[in-house]
CSV table of C-alpha atoms in Angstrom, one decimal:
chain,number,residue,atom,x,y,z
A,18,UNK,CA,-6.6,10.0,1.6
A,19,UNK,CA,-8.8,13.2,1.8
A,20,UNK,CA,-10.1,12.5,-1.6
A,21,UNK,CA,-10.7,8.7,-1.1
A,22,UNK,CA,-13.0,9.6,2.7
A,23,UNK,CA,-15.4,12.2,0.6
A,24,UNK,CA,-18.6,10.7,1.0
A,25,UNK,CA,-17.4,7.3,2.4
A,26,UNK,CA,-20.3,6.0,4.4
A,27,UNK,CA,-18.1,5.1,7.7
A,28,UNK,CA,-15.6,7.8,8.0
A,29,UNK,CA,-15.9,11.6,8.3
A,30,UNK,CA,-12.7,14.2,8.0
A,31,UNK,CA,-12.6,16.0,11.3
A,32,UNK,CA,-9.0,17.1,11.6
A,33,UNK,CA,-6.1,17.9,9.9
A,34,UNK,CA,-2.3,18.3,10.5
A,35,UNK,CA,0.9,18.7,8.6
A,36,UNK,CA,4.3,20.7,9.2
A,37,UNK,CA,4.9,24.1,10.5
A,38,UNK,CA,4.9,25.4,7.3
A,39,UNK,CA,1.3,24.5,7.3
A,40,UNK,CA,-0.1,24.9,10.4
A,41,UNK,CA,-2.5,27.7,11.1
A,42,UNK,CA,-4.4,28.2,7.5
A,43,UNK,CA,-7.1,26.7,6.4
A,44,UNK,CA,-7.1,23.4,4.1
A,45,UNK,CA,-7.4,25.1,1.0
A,46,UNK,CA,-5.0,27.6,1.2
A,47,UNK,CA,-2.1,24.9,2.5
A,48,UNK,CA,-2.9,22.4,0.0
A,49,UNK,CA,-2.4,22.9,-3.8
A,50,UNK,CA,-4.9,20.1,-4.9
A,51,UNK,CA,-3.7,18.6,-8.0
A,52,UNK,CA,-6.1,15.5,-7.9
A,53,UNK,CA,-9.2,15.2,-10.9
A,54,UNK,CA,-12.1,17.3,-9.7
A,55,UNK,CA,-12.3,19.7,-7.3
A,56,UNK,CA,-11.2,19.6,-3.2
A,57,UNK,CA,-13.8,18.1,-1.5
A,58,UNK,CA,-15.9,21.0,0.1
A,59,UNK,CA,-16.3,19.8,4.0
A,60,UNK,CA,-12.7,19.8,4.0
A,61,UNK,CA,-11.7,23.5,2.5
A,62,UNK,CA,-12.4,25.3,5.8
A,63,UNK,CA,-10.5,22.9,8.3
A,64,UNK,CA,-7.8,24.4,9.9
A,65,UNK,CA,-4.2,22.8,9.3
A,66,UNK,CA,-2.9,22.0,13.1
A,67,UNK,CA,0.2,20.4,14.3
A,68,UNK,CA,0.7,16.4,13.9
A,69,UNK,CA,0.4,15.9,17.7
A,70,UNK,CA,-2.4,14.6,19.8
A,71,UNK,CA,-4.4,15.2,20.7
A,72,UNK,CA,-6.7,15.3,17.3
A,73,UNK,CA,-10.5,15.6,17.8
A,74,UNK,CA,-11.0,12.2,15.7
A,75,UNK,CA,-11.2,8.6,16.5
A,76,UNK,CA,-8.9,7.2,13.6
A,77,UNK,CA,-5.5,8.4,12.7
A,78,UNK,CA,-4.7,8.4,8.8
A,79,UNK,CA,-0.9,8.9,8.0
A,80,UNK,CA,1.0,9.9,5.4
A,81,UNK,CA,3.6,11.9,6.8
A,82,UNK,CA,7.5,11.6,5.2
A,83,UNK,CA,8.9,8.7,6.6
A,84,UNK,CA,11.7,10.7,8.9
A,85,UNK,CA,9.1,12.1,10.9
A,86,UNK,CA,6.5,9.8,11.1
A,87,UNK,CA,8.0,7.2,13.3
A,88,UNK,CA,8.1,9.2,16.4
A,89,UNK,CA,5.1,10.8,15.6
A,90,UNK,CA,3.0,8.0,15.0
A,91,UNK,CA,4.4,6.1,18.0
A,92,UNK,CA,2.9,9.2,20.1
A,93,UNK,CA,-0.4,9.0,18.7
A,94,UNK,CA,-0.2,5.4,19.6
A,95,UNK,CA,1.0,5.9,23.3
A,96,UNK,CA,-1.6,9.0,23.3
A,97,UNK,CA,-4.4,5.9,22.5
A,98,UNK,CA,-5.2,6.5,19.0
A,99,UNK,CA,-5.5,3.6,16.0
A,100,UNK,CA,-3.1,4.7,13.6
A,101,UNK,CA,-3.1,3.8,10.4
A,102,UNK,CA,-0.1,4.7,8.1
A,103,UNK,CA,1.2,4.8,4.6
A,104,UNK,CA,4.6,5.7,5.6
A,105,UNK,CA,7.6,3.2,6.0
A,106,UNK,CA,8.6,3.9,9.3
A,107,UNK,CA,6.9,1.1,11.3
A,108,UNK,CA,6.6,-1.6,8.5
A,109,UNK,CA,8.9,-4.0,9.6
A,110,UNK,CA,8.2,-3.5,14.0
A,111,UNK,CA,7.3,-6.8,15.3
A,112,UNK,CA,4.2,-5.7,16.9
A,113,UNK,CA,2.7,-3.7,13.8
A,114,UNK,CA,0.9,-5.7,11.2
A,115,UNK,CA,1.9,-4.7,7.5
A,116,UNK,CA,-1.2,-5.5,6.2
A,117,UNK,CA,-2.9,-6.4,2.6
A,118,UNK,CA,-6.6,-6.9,4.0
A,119,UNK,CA,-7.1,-9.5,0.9
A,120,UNK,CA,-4.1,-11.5,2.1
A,121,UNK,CA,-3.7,-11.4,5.9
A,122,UNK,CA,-6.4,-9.7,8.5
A,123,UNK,CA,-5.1,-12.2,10.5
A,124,UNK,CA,-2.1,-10.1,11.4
A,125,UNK,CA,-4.4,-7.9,13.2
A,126,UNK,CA,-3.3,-10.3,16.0
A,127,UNK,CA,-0.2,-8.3,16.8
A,128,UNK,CA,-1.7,-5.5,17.7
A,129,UNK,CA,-2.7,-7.6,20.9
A,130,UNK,CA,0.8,-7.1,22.0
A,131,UNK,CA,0.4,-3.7,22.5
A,132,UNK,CA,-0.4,-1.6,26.2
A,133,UNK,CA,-3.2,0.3,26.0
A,134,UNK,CA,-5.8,1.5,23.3
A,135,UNK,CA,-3.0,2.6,20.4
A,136,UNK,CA,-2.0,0.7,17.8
A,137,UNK,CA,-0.3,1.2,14.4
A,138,UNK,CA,-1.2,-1.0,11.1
A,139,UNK,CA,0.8,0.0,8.1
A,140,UNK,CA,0.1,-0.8,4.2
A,141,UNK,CA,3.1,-1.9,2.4
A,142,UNK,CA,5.3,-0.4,-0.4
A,143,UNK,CA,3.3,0.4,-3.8
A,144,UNK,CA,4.9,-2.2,-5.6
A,145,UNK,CA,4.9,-4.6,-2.7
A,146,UNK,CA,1.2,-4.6,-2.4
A,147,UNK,CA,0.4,-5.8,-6.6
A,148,UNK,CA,3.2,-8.1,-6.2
A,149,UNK,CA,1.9,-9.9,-3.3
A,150,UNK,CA,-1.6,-10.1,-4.2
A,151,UNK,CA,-0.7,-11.6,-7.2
A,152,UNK,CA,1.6,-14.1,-5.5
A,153,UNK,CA,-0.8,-15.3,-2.5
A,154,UNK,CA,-3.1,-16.9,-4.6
A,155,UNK,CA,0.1,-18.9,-6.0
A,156,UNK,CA,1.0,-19.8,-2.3
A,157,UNK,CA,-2.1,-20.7,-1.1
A,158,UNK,CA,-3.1,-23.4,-4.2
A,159,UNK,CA,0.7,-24.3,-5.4
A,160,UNK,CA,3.2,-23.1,-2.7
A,161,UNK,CA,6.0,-20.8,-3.5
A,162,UNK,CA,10.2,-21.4,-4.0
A,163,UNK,CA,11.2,-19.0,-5.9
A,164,UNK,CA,10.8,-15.1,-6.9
A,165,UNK,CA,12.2,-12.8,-9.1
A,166,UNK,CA,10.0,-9.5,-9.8
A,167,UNK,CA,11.0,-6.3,-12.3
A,168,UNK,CA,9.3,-3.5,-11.9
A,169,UNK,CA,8.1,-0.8,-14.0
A,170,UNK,CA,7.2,2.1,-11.6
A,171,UNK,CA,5.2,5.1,-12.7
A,172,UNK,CA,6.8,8.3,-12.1
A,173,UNK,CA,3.8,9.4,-9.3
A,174,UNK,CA,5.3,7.2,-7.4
A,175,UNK,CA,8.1,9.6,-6.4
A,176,UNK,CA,5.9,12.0,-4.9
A,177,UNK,CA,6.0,15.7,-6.2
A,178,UNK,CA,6.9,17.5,-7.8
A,179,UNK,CA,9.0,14.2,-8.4
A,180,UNK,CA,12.1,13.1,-11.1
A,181,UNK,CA,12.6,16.2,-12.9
A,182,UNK,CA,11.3,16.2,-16.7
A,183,UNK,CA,14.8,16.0,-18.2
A,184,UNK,CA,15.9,13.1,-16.5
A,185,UNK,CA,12.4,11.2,-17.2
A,186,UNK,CA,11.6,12.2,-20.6
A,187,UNK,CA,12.9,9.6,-23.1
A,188,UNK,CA,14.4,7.6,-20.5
A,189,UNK,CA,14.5,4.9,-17.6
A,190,UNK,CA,15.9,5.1,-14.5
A,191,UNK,CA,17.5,1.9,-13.7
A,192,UNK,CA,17.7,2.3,-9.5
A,193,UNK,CA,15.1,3.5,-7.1
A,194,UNK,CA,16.3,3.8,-3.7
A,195,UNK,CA,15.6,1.7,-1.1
A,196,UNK,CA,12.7,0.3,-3.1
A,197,UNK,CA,14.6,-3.2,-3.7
A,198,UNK,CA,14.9,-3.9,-0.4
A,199,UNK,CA,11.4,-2.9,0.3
A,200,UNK,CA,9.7,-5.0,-1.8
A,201,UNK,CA,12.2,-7.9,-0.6
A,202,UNK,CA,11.5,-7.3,3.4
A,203,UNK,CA,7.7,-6.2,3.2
A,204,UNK,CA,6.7,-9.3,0.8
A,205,UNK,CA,7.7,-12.0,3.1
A,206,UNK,CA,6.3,-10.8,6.1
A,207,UNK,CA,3.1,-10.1,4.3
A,208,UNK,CA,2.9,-13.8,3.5
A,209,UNK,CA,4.6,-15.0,6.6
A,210,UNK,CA,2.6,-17.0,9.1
A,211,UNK,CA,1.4,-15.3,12.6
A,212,UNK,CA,2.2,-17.6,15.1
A,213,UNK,CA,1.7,-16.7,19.1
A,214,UNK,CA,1.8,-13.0,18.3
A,215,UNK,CA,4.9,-12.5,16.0
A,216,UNK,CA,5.1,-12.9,11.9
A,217,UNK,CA,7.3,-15.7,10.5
A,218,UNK,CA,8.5,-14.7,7.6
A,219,UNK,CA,7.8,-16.4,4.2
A,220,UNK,CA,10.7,-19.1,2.8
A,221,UNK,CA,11.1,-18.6,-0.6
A,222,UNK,CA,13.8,-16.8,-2.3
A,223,UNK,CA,13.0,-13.9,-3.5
A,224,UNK,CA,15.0,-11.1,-5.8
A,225,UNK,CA,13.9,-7.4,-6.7
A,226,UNK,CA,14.6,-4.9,-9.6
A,227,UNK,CA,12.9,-1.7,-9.9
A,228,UNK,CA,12.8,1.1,-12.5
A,229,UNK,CA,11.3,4.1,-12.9
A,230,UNK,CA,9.8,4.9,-16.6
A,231,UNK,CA,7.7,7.8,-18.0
A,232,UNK,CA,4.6,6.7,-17.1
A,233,UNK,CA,2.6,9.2,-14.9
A,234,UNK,CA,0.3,6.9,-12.6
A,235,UNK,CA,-0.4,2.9,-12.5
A,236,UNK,CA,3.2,0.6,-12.0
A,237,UNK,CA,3.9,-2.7,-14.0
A,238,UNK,CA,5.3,-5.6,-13.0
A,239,UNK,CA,7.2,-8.5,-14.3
A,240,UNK,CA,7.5,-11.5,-12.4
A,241,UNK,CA,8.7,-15.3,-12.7
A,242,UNK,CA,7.7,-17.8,-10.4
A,243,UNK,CA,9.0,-21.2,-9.2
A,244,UNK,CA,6.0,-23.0,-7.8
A,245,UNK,CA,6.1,-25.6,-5.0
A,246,UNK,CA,4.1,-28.1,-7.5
A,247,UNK,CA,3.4,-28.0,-11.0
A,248,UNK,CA,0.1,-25.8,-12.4
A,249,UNK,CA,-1.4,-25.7,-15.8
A,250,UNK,CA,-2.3,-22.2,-17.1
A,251,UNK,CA,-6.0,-23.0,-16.9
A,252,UNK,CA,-5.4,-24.0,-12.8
A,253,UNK,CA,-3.3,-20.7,-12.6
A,254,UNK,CA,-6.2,-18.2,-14.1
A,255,UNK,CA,-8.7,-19.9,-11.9
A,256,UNK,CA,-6.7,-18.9,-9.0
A,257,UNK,CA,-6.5,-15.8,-10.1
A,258,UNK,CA,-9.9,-15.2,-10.8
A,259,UNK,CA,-11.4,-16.8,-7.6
A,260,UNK,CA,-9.4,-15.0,-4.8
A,261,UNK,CA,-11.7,-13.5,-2.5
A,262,UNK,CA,-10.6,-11.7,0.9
A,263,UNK,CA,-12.3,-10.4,4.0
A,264,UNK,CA,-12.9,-7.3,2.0
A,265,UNK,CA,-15.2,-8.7,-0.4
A,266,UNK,CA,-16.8,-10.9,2.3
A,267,UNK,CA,-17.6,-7.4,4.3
A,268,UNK,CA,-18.4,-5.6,0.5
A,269,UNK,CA,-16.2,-2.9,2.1
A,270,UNK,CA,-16.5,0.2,0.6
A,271,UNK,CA,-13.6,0.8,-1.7
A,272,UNK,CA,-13.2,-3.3,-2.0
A,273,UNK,CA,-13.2,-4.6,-5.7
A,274,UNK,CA,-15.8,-7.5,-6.8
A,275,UNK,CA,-13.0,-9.3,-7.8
A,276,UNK,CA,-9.6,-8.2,-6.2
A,277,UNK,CA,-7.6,-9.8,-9.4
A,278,UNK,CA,-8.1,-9.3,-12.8
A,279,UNK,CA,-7.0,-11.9,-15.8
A,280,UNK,CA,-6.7,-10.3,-19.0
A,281,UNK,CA,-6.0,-12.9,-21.9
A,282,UNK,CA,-5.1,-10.1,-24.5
A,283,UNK,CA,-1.2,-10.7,-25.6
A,284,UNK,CA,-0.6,-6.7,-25.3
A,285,UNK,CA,-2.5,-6.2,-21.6
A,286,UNK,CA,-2.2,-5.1,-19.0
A,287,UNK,CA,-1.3,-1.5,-20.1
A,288,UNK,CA,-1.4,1.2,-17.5
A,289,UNK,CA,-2.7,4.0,-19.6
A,290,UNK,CA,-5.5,1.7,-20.4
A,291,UNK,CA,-6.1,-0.5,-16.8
A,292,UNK,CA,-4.8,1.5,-13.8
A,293,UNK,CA,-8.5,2.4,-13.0
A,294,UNK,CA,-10.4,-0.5,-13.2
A,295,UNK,CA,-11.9,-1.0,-10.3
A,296,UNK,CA,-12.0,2.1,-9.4
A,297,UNK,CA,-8.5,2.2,-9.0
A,298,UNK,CA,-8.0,-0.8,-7.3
């Protein structure tokens, strides 16, 4: 998050927080940057506080582990803050939106329900967000009955320092927990309807498998799909190829041209060779 704000033409790093262990020294002494390039240089002097308002900013970003964040986020909320979080606590809250700006701004209605300036919006599961962008294009044109998604999940994914080297090297782990149900949950109420201020969720059956294999960053995804109507391959790449979201209509900073990419090679995509197109997204 600190990386992807340097130089963003809309937002400005004004505060950080983490734990106790934290709190008190500057940013780069807390933080042991292991990103490409070097920590950006507005943020090096901050001072690390505690992760409770109030925060001298306008905008809450969080990425706190998820058995904290739920209370705290909820008091940044009540405190009047916009929270926006990575974390898993409040995915699934009726009043939060769980939100893939491509696919549904429009559950930026619930946040009406709440008292008061705070709010939370959440982004969904890694895996959750590449599977549904690839699937609401589907919905939209052909309808959806049917899901079954395997995925391939880089190693990054676990945080760090992560799955320890000996039981990643040469190998697949065949069970990630909690991720199943994730991807299950989060993906229908992504594509769900808002109706009157609550999410219906999506119909369609839907059946998860994940794995994580020795790839460092960039998951993979297999997925079969029982369409509402029949679609020609040609019908199915223009799908692709056309979906547009709010985020290219605003040309929002960090927003792709084109959100989905069709490559017609037999042997892509590879993610070694595609995780950063786009610039990573």
């Amino acid at each position: 998050m600190v990386a992807l704000a340097d130089g963003h033409p809309q937002f400005v790093v004004t505060a950080l927080a983490a734990s106790e262990r934290s709190q008190g020294k500057r940013y780069s002494d807390a933080c042991v940057w292991r990103l490409p390039g070097a920590m950006p240089a507005a943020v090096r002097a901050l001072p690390v506080q505690s992760p409770e308002p109030p925060l001298d900013c306008d905008v809450v970003l969080s990425s706190l582990p998820a058995d904290i964040a739920g209370d705290v986020e909820t008091r940044f909320a009540e405190a009047g803050y916009p929270v926006i979080s990575n974390s898993s606590s409040h995915r699934m809250d009726e009043d939060v939106p769980l939100l893939v700006p491509e696919i549904n701004p429009e559950h930026l209605a619930l946040i009406e329900r709440r008292r008061g300036k705070g709010f939370i919006v959440t982004n969904p599961n890694c895996s959750t967000i590449m599977l549904t962008l690839a699937l609401a294009p589907l919905q939209a044109r052909f309808g959806l009955e049917a899901v079954v998604v395997t995925t391939l999940q880089a190693i990054s994914g676990a945080g760090y320092p992560g799955v320890a080297s000996l039981d990643i090297v040469d190998n697949v782990v065949p069970f990630i927990a909690n991720e199943e149900e994730k991807i299950e949950r989060e993906t229908l109420k992504i594509l769900g309807r808002e109706q009157g201020g609550t999410v219906r969720p999506a119909d369609f059956a839907l059946s998860a498998q994940c794995h994580r294999v020795p790839v460092v960053d960039g998951h993979m995804a297999a997925v079969r799909v029982r369409l509402g109507r029949p679609a020609e391959p040609r019908a199915l790449s223009e799908a692709f190829t056309s979906f547009r979201g709010v985020p290219q209509e605003l040309e929002l900073h960090t927003a792709p041209p084109c959100p989905i990419i069709v490559r017609q090679e037999p042997d892509r995509p590879q993610p070694r060779l595609d995780r950063d197109a786009g610039g990573g997204m």
